[in-house]
């Protein structure tokens, strides 16, 4: 378990931050941007949870914990013994949940506009933030070694949040994009 006795250290005042292996990098590095954006997505999911209950809330609680795991993975360069890494099982669980939720939804007839219920709107925002985290992780992976399963997890998570947002709008219906409707 992580223990934080002091919140500020002043070590980042020079524009650097410490990675999980103790090395220091600029706060502008793609790796830091990727795990920082995963943290941002986690915060948005926290807001979405204010509007959920039951199974949805339990799934989102697990996802929040997994996102911290993915952030730790992205913050750990190279091969570090006992490093926390995203796993194929986590990606597969997301896929299984997507398939189960999607089975109960009508096929899409158009792109969906984010909105509907408060939970759905926040889940759509979380989805877009996760997509940005994924793009930043892919950018970081172009120059640094990253766990490809962390990137796969982010990719699948954005899909999961999309389908979950649709499920949260069940009864309200999807808000469909109507191309050129305002012309």
C-alpha positions as semicolon CSV with decimal commas, in nm:
position;residue;x (nm);y (nm);z (nm)
1;X;0,000;0,000;0,000
2;X;0,118;0,350;-0,080
3;X;0,173;0,580;0,217
4;X;0,184;0,956;0,163
5;X;0,288;1,156;0,467
6;X;0,368;1,476;0,285
7;X;0,183;1,605;-0,020
8;X;0,437;1,860;-0,141
9;X;0,805;1,779;-0,183
10;X;0,932;2,077;-0,387
11;X;1,123;1,830;-0,607
12;X;0,898;1,915;-0,902
13;X;0,959;2,288;-0,884
14;X;1,222;2,253;-1,156
15;X;0,967;2,111;-1,402
16;X;1,056;1,745;-1,350
17;X;0,873;1,456;-1,188
18;X;0,978;1,118;-1,055
19;X;0,882;0,797;-1,232
20;X;0,809;0,472;-1,050
21;X;1,170;0,354;-1,091
22;X;1,303;0,672;-0,926
23;X;1,427;0,835;-1,247
24;X;1,327;1,196;-1,316
25;X;1,181;1,329;-1,640
26;X;1,031;1,654;-1,759
27;X;0,666;1,699;-1,672
28;X;0,614;1,767;-2,045
29;X;0,718;1,414;-2,147
30;X;0,463;1,208;-2,344
31;X;0,477;0,937;-2,075
32;X;0,377;1,184;-1,803
33;X;0,106;1,329;-2,029
34;X;-0,035;0,978;-2,084
35;X;-0,059;0,878;-1,719
36;X;-0,173;1,226;-1,619
37;X;-0,457;1,202;-1,868
38;X;-0,548;0,856;-1,738
39;X;-0,572;1,020;-1,394
40;X;-0,794;1,292;-1,543
41;X;-1,022;1,024;-1,689
42;X;-1,039;0,862;-1,346
43;X;-1,163;1,189;-1,199
44;X;-1,435;1,219;-1,464
45;X;-1,543;0,862;-1,389
46;X;-1,564;0,964;-1,024
47;X;-1,812;1,235;-1,120
48;X;-2,009;0,989;-1,336
49;X;-2,037;0,762;-1,032
50;X;-2,231;1,033;-0,851
51;X;-2,511;0,950;-1,096
52;X;-2,491;0,568;-1,095
53;X;-2,579;0,287;-0,859
54;X;-2,581;-0,092;-0,835
55;X;-2,385;-0,293;-1,090
56;X;-2,286;0,013;-1,293
57;X;-2,133;0,178;-0,987
58;X;-1,948;-0,141;-0,892
59;X;-1,807;-0,175;-1,245
60;X;-1,694;0,189;-1,246
61;X;-1,533;0,148;-0,902
62;X;-1,329;-0,145;-1,037
63;X;-1,239;0,054;-1,348
64;X;-1,119;0,345;-1,136
65;X;-0,885;0,111;-0,950
66;X;-0,766;-0,043;-1,278
67;X;-0,700;0,303;-1,421
68;X;-0,467;0,370;-1,128
69;X;-0,295;0,040;-1,213
70;X;-0,262;0,151;-1,577
71;X;-0,124;0,486;-1,461
72;X;0,134;0,304;-1,249
73;X;0,219;0,089;-1,550
74;X;0,267;0,395;-1,772
75;X;0,479;0,558;-1,498
76;X;0,716;0,260;-1,483
77;X;0,978;0,261;-1,757
78;X;1,163;-0,049;-1,875
79;X;1,171;-0,381;-1,701
80;X;1,126;-0,329;-1,329
81;X;1,088;-0,635;-1,107
82;X;0,742;-0,659;-0,953
83;X;0,612;-0,365;-1,157
84;X;0,236;-0,327;-1,168
85;X;0,137;-0,395;-1,530
86;X;-0,193;-0,403;-1,717
87;X;-0,289;-0,759;-1,806
88;X;-0,462;-0,938;-2,090
89;X;-0,725;-1,051;-1,837
90;X;-0,822;-0,691;-1,766
91;X;-0,862;-0,619;-2,138
92;X;-1,062;-0,940;-2,187
93;X;-1,294;-0,857;-1,895
94;X;-1,371;-0,520;-2,056
95;X;-1,447;-0,698;-2,386
96;X;-1,682;-0,943;-2,213
97;X;-1,864;-0,660;-2,039
98;X;-1,892;-0,465;-2,367
99;X;-2,042;-0,770;-2,539
100;X;-2,291;-0,829;-2,255
101;X;-2,405;-0,465;-2,246
102;X;-2,418;-0,432;-2,624
103;X;-2,639;-0,742;-2,657
104;X;-2,921;-0,551;-2,486
105;X;-2,886;-0,235;-2,698
106;X;-3,041;-0,154;-3,034
107;X;-2,793;-0,143;-3,323
108;X;-2,661;0,204;-3,397
109;X;-2,831;0,391;-3,680
110;X;-2,606;0,698;-3,659
111;X;-2,329;0,850;-3,454
112;X;-2,439;0,947;-3,104
113;X;-2,428;1,295;-2,959
114;X;-2,304;1,290;-2,598
115;X;-2,578;1,362;-2,350
116;X;-2,902;1,220;-2,220
117;X;-2,888;1,130;-1,854
118;X;-2,626;1,293;-1,629
119;X;-2,447;0,957;-1,595
120;X;-2,437;0,911;-1,970
121;X;-2,308;1,263;-2,032
122;X;-2,025;1,217;-1,781
123;X;-1,942;0,873;-1,921
124;X;-1,915;1,022;-2,269
125;X;-1,674;1,284;-2,132
126;X;-1,474;1,010;-1,957
127;X;-1,465;0,817;-2,287
128;X;-1,313;1,112;-2,472
129;X;-1,054;1,171;-2,200
130;X;-0,958;0,801;-2,209
131;X;-0,921;0,828;-2,589
132;X;-0,682;1,120;-2,537
133;X;-0,486;0,916;-2,281
134;X;-0,462;0,638;-2,537
135;X;-0,333;0,875;-2,808
136;X;-0,074;1,014;-2,567
137;X;0,034;0,662;-2,468
138;X;0,074;0,571;-2,835
139;X;0,283;0,885;-2,881
140;X;0,499;0,793;-2,582
141;X;0,539;0,436;-2,710
142;X;0,694;0,572;-3,029
143;X;1,004;0,676;-2,831
144;X;0,983;0,482;-2,504
145;X;0,909;0,125;-2,403
146;X;0,550;0,096;-2,281
147;X;0,342;-0,209;-2,203
148;X;0,123;-0,263;-2,512
149;X;-0,148;-0,404;-2,283
150;X;-0,175;-0,065;-2,111
151;X;-0,253;0,089;-2,449
152;X;-0,496;-0,193;-2,532
153;X;-0,667;-0,141;-2,197
154;X;-0,718;0,229;-2,270
155;X;-0,851;0,148;-2,616
156;X;-1,100;-0,104;-2,483
157;X;-1,195;0,117;-2,189
158;X;-1,306;0,399;-2,418
159;X;-1,526;0,148;-2,605
160;X;-1,660;0,019;-2,272
161;X;-1,748;0,369;-2,153
162;X;-1,924;0,440;-2,485
163;X;-2,143;0,131;-2,453
164;X;-2,202;0,198;-2,083
165;X;-2,311;0,556;-2,168
166;X;-2,561;0,409;-2,416
167;X;-2,684;0,165;-2,153
168;X;-2,731;0,449;-1,904
169;X;-2,957;0,620;-2,160
170;X;-3,177;0,313;-2,193
171;X;-3,532;0,439;-2,165
172;X;-3,428;0,788;-2,279
173;X;-3,287;0,666;-2,608
174;X;-2,965;0,765;-2,780
175;X;-2,933;1,120;-2,904
176;X;-2,849;1,065;-3,269
177;X;-2,644;1,290;-3,493
178;X;-2,844;1,412;-3,788
179;X;-2,590;1,516;-4,054
180;X;-2,664;1,863;-4,192
181;X;-2,974;1,907;-3,974
182;X;-2,902;2,271;-3,900
183;X;-2,829;2,381;-4,257
